[in-house]
Short mmCIF file of C-alpha atoms in Angstrom, two decimals:
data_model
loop_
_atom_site.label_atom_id
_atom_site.label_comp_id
_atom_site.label_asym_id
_atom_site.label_seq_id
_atom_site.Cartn_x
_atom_site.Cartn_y
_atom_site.Cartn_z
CA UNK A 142 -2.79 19.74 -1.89
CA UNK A 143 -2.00 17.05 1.04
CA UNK A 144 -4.64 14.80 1.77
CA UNK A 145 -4.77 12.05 4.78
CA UNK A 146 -1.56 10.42 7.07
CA UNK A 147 -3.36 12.24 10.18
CA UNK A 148 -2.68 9.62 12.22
CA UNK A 149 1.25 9.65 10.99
CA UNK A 150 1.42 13.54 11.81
CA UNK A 151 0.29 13.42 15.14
CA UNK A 152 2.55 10.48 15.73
CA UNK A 153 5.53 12.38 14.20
CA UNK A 154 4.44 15.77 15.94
CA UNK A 155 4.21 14.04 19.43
CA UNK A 156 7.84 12.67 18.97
CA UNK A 157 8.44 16.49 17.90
CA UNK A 158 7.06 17.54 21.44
CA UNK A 159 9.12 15.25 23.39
CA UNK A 160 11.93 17.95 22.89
CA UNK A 161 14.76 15.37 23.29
CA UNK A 162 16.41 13.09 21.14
CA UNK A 163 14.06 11.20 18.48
CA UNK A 164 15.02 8.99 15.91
CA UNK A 165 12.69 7.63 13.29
CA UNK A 166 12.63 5.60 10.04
CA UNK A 167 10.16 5.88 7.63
CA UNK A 168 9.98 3.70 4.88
CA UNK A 169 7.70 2.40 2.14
CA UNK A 170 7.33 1.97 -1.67
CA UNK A 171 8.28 4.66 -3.82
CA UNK A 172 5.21 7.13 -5.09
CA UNK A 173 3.50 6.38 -2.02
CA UNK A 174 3.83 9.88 -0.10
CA UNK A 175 7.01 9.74 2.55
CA UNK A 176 8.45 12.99 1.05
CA UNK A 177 5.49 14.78 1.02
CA UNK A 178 4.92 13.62 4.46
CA UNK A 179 7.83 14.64 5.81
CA UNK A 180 7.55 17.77 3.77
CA UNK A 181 4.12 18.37 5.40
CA UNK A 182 5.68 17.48 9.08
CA UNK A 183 8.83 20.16 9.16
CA UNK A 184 7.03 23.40 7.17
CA UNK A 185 6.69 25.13 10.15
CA UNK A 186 9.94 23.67 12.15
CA UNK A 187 13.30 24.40 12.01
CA UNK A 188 14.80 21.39 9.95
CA UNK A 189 17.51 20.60 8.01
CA UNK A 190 16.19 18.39 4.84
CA UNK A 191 18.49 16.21 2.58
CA UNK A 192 17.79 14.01 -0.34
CA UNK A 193 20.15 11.44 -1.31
CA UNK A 194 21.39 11.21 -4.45
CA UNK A 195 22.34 8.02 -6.73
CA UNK A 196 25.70 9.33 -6.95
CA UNK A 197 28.78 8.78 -5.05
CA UNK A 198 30.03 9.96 -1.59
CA UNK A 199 31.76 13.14 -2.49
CA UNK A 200 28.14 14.51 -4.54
CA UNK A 201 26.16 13.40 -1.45
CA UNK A 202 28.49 15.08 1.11
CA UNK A 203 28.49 18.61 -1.07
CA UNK A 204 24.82 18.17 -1.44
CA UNK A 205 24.60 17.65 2.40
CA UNK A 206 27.05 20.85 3.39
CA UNK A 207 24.66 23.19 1.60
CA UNK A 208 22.04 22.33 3.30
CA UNK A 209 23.33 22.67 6.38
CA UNK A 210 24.65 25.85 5.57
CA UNK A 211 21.65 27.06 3.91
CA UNK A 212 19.19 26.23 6.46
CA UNK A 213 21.77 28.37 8.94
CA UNK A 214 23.09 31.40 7.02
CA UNK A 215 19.94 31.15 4.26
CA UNK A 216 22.58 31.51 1.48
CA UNK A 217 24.06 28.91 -0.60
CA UNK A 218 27.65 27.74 0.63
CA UNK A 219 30.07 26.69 -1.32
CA UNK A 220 32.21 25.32 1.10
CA UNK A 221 31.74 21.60 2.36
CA UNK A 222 32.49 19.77 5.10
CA UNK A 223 35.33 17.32 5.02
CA UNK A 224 33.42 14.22 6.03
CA UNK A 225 29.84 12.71 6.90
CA UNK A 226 31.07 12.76 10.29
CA UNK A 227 32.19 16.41 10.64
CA UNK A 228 29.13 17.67 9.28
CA UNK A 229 26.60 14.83 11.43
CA UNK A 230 28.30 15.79 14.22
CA UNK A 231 27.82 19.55 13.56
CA UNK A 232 24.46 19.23 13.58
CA UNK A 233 23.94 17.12 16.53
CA UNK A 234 26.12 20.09 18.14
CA UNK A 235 23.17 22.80 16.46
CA UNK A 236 20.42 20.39 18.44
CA UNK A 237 22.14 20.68 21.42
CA UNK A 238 21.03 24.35 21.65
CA UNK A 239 17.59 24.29 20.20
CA UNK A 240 15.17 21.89 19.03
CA UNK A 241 16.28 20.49 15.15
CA UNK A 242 15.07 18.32 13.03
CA UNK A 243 17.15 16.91 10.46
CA UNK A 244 15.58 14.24 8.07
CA UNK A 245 17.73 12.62 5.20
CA UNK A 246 15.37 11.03 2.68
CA UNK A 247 16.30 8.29 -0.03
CA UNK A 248 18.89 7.46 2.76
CA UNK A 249 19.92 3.95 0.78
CA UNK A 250 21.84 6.18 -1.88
CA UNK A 251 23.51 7.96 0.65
CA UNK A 252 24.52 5.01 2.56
CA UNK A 253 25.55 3.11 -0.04
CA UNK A 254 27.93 5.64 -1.51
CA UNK A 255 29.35 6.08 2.04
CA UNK A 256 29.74 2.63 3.42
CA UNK A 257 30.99 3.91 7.03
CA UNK A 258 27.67 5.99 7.37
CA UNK A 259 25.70 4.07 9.40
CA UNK A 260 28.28 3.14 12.04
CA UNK A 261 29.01 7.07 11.94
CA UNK A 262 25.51 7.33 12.99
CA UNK A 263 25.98 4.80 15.21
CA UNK A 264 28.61 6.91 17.10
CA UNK A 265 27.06 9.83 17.41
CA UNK A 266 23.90 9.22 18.19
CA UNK A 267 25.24 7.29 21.10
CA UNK A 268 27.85 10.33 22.42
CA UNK A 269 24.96 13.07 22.02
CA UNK A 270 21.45 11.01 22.67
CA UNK A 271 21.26 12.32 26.20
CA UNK A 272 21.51 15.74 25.96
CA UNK A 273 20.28 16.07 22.60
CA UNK A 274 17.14 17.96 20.84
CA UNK A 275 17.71 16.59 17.55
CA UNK A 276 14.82 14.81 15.99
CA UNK A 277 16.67 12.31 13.03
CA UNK A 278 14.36 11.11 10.50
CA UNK A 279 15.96 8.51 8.10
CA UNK A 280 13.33 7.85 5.29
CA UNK A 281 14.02 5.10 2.54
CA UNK A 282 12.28 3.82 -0.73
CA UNK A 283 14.65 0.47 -1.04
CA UNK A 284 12.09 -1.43 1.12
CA UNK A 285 14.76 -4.22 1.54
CA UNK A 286 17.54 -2.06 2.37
CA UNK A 287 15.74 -0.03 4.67
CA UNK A 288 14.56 -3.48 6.40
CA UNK A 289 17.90 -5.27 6.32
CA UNK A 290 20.15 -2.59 6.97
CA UNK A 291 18.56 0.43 9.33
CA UNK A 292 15.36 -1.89 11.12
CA UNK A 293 17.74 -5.50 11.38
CA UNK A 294 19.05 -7.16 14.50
CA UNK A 295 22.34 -6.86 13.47
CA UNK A 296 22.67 -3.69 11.57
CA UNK A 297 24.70 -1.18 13.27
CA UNK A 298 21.52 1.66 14.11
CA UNK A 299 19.48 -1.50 15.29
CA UNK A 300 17.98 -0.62 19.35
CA UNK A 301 19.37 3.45 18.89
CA UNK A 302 15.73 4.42 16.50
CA UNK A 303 12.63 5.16 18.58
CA UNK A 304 9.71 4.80 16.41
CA UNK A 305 9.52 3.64 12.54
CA UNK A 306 7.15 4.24 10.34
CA UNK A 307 5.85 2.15 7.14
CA UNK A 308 3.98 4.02 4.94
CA UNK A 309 1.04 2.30 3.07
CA UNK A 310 -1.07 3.72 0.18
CA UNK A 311 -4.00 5.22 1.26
CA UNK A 312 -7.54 2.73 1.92
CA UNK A 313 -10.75 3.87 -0.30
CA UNK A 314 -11.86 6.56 2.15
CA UNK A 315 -8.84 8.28 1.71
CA UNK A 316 -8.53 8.01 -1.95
CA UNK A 317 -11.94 9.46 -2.47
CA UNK A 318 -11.22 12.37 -0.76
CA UNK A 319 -8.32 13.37 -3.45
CA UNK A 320 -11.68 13.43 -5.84
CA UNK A 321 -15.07 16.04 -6.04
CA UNK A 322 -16.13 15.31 -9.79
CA UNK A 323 -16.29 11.50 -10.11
CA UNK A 324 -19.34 10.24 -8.82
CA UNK A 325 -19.43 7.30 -5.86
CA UNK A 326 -18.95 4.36 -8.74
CA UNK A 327 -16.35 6.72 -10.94
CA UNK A 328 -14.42 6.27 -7.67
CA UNK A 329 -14.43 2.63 -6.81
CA UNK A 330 -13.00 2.31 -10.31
CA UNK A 331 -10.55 4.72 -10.25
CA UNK A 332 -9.83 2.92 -6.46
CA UNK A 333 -9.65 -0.19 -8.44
CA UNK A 334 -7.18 1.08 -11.23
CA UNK A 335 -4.47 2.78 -9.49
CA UNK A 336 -4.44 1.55 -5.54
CA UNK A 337 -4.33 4.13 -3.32
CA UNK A 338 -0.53 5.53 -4.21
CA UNK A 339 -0.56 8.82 -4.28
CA UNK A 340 1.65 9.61 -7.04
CA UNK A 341 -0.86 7.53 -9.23
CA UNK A 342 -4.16 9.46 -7.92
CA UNK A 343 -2.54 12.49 -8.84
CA UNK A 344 -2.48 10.93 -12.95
CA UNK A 345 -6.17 11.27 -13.02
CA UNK A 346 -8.22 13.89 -13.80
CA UNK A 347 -12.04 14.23 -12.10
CA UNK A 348 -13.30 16.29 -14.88
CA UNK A 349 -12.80 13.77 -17.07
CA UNK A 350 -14.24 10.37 -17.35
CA UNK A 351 -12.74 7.12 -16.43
CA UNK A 352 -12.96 5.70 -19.67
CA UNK A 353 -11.18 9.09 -20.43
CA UNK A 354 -8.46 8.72 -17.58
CA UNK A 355 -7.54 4.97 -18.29
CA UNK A 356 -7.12 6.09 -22.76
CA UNK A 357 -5.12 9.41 -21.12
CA UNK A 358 -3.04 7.45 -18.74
CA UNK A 359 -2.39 3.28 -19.48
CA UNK A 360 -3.42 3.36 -22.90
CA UNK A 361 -1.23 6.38 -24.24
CA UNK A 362 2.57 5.52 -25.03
CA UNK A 363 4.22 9.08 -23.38
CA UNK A 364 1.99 8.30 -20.34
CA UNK A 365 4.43 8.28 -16.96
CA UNK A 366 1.77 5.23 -16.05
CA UNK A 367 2.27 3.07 -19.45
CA UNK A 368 5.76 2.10 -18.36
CA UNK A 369 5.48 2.98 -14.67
CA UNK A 370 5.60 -0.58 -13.25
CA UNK A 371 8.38 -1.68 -15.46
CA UNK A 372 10.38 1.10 -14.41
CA UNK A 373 9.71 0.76 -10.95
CA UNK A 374 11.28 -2.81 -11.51
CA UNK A 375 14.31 -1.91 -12.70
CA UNK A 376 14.88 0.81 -9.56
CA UNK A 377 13.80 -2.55 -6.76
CA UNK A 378 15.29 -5.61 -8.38
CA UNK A 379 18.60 -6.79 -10.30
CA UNK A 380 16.63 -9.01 -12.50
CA UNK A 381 13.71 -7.14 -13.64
CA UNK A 382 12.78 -9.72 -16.46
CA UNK A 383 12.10 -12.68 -14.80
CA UNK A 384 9.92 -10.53 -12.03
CA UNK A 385 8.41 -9.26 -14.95
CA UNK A 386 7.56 -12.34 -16.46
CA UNK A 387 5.99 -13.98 -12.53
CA UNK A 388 4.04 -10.98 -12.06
CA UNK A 389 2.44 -11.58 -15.44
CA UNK A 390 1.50 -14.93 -14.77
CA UNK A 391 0.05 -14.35 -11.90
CA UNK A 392 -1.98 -11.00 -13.78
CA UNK A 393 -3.14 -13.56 -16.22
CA UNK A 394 -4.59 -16.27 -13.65
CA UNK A 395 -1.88 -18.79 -12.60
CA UNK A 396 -2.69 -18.14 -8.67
CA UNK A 397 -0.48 -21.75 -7.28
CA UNK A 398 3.26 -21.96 -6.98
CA UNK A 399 3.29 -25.09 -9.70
CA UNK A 400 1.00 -22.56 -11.95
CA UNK A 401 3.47 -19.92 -11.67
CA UNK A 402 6.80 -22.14 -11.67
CA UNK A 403 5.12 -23.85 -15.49
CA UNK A 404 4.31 -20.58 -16.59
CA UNK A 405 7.34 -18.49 -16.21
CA UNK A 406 9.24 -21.60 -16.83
CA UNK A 407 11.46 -21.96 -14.17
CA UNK A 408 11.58 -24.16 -10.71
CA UNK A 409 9.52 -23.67 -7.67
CA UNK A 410 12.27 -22.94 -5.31
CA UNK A 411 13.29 -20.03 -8.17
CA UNK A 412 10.00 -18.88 -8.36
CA UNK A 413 9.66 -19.05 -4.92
CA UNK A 414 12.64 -16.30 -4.39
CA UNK A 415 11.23 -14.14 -6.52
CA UNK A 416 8.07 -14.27 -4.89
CA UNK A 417 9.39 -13.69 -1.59
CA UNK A 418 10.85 -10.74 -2.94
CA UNK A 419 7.95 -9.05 -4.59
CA UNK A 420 5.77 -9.61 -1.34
CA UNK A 421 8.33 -7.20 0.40
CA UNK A 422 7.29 -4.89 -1.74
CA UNK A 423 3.80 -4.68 -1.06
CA UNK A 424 3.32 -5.96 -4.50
CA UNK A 425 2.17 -9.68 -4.29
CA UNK A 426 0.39 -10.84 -1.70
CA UNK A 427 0.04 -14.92 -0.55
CA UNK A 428 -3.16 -15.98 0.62
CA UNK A 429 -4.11 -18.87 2.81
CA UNK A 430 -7.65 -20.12 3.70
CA UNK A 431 -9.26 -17.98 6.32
CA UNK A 432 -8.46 -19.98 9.63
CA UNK A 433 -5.65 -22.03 8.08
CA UNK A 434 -2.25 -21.42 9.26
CA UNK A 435 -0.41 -23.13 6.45
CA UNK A 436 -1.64 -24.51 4.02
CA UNK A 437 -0.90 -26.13 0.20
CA UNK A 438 -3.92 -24.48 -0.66
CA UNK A 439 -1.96 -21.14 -0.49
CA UNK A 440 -2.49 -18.62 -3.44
CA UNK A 441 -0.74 -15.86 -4.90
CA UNK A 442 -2.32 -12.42 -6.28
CA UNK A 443 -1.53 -9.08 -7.26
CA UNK A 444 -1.90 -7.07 -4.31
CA UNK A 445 -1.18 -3.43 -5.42
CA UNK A 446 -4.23 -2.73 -7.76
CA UNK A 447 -2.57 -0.28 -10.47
CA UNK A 448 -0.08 -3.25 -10.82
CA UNK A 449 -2.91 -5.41 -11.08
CA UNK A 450 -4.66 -3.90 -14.04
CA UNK A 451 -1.61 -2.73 -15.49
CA UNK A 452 -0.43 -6.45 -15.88
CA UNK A 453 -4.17 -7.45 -16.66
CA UNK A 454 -4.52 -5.51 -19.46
CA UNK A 455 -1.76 -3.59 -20.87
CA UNK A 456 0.91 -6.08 -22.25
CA UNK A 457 -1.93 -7.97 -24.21
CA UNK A 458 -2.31 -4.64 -25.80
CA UNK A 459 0.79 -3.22 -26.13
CA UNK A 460 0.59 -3.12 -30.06
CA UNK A 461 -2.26 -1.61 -30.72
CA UNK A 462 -1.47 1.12 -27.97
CA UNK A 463 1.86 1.61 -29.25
CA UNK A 464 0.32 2.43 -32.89
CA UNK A 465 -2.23 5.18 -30.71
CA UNK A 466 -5.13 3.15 -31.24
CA UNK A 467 -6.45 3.89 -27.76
CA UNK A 468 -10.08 3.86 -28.99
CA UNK A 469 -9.62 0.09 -29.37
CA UNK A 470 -7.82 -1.10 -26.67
CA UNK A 471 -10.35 0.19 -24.44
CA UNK A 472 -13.01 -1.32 -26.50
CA UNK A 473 -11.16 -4.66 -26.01
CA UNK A 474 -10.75 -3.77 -22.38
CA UNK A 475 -14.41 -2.43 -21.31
CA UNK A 476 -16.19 -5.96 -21.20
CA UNK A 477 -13.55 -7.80 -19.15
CA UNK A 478 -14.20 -4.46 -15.96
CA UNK A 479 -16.89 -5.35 -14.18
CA UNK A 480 -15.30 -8.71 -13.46
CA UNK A 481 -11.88 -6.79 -12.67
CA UNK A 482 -13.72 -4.84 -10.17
CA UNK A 483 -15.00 -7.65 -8.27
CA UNK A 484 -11.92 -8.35 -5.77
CA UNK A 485 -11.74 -4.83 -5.87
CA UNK A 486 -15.02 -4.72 -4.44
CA UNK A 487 -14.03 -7.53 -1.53
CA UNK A 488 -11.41 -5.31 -0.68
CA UNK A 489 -14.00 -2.18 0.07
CA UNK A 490 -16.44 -4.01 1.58
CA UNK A 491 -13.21 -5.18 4.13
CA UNK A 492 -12.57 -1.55 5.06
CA UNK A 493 -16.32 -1.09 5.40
CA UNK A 494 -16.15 -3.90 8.05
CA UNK A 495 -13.31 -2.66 9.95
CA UNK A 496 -14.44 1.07 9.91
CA UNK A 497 -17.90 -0.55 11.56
CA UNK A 498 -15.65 -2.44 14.22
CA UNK A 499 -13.27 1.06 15.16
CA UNK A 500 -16.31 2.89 15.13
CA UNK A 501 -18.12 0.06 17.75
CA UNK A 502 -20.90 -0.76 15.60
CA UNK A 503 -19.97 -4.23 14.36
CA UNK A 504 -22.26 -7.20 15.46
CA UNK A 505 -19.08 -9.23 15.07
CA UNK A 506 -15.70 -7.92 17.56
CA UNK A 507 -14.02 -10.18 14.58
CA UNK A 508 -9.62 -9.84 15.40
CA UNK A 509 -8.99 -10.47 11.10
CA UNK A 510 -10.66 -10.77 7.76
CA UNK A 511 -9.71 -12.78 5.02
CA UNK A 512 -11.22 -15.32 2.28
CA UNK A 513 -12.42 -18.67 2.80
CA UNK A 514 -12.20 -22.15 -0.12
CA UNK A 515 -11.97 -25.22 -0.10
CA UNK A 516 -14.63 -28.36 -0.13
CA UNK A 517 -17.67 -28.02 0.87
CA UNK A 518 -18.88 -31.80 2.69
CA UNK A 519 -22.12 -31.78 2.47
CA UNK A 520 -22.00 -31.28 -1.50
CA UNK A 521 -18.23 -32.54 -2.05
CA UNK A 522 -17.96 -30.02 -4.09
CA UNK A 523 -15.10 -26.48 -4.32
CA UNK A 524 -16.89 -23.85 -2.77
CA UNK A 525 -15.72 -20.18 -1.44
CA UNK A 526 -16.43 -17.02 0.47
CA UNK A 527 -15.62 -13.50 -0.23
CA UNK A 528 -14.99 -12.05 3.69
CA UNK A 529 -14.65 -14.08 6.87
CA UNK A 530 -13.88 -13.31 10.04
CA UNK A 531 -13.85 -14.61 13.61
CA UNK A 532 -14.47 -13.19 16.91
CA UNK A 533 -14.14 -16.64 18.62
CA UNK A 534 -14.34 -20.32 18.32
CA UNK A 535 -18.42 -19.82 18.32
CA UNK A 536 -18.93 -16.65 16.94
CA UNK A 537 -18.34 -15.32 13.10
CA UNK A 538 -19.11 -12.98 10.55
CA UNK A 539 -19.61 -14.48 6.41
CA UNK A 540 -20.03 -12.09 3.70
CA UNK A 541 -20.58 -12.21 0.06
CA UNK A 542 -19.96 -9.66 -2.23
CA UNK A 543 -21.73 -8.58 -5.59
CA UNK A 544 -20.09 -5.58 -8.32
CA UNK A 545 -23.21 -6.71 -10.56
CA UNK A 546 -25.46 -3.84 -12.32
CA UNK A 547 -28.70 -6.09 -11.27
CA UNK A 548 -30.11 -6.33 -7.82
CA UNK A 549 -28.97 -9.34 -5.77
CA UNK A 550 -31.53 -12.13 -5.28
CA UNK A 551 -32.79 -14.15 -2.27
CA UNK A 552 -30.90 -17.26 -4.10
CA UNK A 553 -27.34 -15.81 -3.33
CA UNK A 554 -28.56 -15.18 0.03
CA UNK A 555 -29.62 -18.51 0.98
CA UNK A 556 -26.31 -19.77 -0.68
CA UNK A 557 -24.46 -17.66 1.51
CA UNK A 558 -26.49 -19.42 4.52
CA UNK A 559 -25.68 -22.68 3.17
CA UNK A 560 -22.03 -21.93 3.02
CA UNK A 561 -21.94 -20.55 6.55
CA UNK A 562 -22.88 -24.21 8.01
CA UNK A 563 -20.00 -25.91 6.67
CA UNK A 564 -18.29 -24.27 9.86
CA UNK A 565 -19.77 -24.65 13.16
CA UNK A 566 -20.18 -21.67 15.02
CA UNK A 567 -23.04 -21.22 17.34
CA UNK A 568 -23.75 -17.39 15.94
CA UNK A 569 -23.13 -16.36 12.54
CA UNK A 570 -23.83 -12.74 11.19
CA UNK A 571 -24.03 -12.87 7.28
CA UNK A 572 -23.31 -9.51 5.10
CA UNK A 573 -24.64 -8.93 1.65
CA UNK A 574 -22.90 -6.74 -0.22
CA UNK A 575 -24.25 -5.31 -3.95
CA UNK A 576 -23.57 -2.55 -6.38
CA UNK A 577 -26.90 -1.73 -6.99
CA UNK A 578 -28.89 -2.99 -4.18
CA UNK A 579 -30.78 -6.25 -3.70
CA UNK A 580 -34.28 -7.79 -4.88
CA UNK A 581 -37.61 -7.37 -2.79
CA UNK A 582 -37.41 -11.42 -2.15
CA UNK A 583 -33.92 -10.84 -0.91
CA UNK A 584 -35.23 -8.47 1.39
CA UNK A 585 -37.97 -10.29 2.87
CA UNK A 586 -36.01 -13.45 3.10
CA UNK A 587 -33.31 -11.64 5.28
CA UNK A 588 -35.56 -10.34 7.49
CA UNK A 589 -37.05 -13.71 8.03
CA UNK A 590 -33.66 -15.15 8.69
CA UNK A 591 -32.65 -12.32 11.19
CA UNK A 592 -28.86 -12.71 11.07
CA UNK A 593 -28.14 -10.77 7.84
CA UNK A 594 -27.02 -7.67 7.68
CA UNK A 595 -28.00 -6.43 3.42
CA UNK A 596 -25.52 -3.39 2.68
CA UNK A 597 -25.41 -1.51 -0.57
CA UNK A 598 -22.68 0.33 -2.40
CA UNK A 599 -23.87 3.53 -1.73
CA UNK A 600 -24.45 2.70 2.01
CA UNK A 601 -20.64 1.86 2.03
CA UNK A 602 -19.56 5.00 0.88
CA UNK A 603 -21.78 6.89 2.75
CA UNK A 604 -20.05 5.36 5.80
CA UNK A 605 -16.66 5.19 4.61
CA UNK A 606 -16.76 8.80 3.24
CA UNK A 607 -18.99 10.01 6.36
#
């Protein structure tokens, strides 16, 4: 079953149409789709498909030879050709008469094992770009590789690709659709436990509930999820313990770079490396103030959600899971969810916002969202707000959100509205967002106030999901 990346397929089919030479990268964390997409893109083409191996050059070049041959003759070949660039330039020599796609995915191991590959590339695309039909995909998991070595100034393919490609894990709207069993708040959680990754949505099981899913999946030791982000570690980074141990102090609340640095126990600039590194991934993410540029106000969280609860809630129970005492962890687990879900939440109620602004409905033409905190100077005190987001210097939108089992009240409305006039904008539009809906005094008083905009759970997903 393939679900979603629309918008990548018609990008990669319009390249397709050009009918002369194309060459694209496509890169992104592992799990999150790239082989299915490009699995998806060339069923019905003529293409020649190759999949690196972690191996060395010889392996990579026999693996490469037979499928060449195969996807010519339809037999397997024994034979091989007697370098990268005999059998590269082969096929550029097969595009030449028709139109050919040839994509060669996990390229890093390939690469790497053949350290004159690239400049091969180099060469030929250069001799046969002009009168070529081939259409070169070059798809990596190595986000740092693929960045420093295919998509850099000075690596050798830099100014010969024309178009890249960095794939994402899917938003909410497309995560729901891999599900027809769970109901709307079954799949904000399940959202809120793996991400969007694909290879993570396929773990869980609709029939089931997600009490069952999270026992079946994080809490059981032979689980492909209980040591998933360990593993994935060790495959992106040469020191996977002291990642490890930052990511886990993060998971379990230090948010500052002195936090971090005094938990993991090493210096800022160290910690800062590390950092750097893991936001490459897609896997922390470093927030500033909405509005502020930079600032020492700066936080760090876990930005891929499956990491998020993994680290949240796993390690501390790593004992009793290991001794198949599921039951329990989960018990320990349960109470700490609903405030788990909470950013969660913020992060639906963002792609709620933006679907309203691409679909022209927004009162706000905001340009980015983010979160707002810092002092409030009227009552000196810390203060913060879930979603802001600016259309200009006068006009904004303020939102608040709510993953609460009771209605929302009138009083976190009109602390919303006090919040909004620590800023100075001329027009503000202020969004409620609940889980279940807001009082009948909440109701009334937005009315009154005109500029609020009350929006339920099941509104979003009735918009999101359409």
């Amino acid at each position: 079953m393939f679900i979603g990346r629309e918008r990548e397929l018609v990008s990669l089919n319009r390249l397709y149409m050009s009918d002369k030479f194309e060459f694209v990268v496509i890169y992104g964390r592992r799990r999150v789709g790239k082989t299915a997409l490009i699995s998806q893109f060339v069923k019905d083409k003529r293409a020649i498909y190759f999949m690196g191996v972690e191996s060395n050059a010889r392996q990579n070049l026999e693996n490469f030879s037979t499928n060449i041959l195969e996807s010519e003759t339809g037999f397997q070949a024994d034979t091989a050709f007697l370098s990268f660039q005999a059998a590269l330039e082969y096929v550029f020599q097969m595009a030449e008469k028709e139109r050919l796609i040839l994509a060669i995915d996990e390229y890093p191991y390939v690469a790497r094992s053949s350290k004159s590959l690239a400049s091969t590339l180099q060469l030929l695309i250069d001799k046969y770009k002009d009168h070529s039909r081939l259409m070169l995909i070059l798809c990596g998991s190595s986000m740092s590789y693929m960045e420093d070595h295919v998509l850099a100034y000075k690596a050798p393919l830099y100014g010969r690709r024309t178009a890249q490609m960095k794939i994402l894990p899917f938003d909410f709207a497309d995560t729901c659709r891999y599900f027809k069993n769970f109901s709307p708040e079954e799949k904000a959680l399940i959202y809120g436990i793996t991400g969007g990754t694909p290879q993570y949505l396929l773990q869980m099981d609709d029939r089931l509930s997600v009490e069952d899913n999270i026992k079946n999946t994080f809490l059981n030791p032979i689980s492909s999820l209980f040591e998933e982000p360990e593993n994935l570690l060790k495959q992106e980074v040469r020191e996977p313990a002291l990642y490890n141990a930052v990511i886990t102090a993060i998971a379990t609340g230090a948010s500052r770079m002195a936090e971090i640095s005094t938990k993991v126990g090493e210096t800022t600039s160290v910690c800062a490396a590390y950092l750097k590194n893991l936001m490459a991934l897609g896997l922390i993410q470093r927030e500033t103030p909405y509005g502020e540029k930079v600032s020492r106000k700066s936080v760090y969280a876990i930005e891929d959600n499956m990491f998020r609860f993994w680290y949240r809630f796993v390690p501390e129970n790593n004992s009793t899971i290991a001794r198949g005492a599921a039951d329990l962890a989960y018990k320990r687990i349960e109470p700490y969810l609903p405030g788990y879900m909470g950013k969660v939440f913020e992060e639906i109620c963002k792609q709620y916002l933006w679907k309203l602004l691409l679909d022209g409905e927004s009162f706000v033409e905001f340009k980015d969202l983010g979160r707002w905190w810092g002092t409030n100077p009227s009552t000196r005190s810390q203060t913060e707000i879930d979603i802001m987001g600016e259309q200009d210097k006068d006009i904004a939108l303020l939102g608040e959100c709510k993953w609460t089992n009771e209605k929302v009240g009138a009083d976190v409305l009109e602390t919303l509205a006090g919040r909004s006039r620590i800023f100075h904008y001329s027009k503000t539009q202020l969004y409620l967002f609940a889980k279940n809906g807001f009082t009948k005094g909440c109701v009334e008083t937005a009315k009154k106030m005109g500029n609020v905009e009350l929006v339920s759970y099941k509104k979003i997903t009735e918009k999101i999901m359409g």
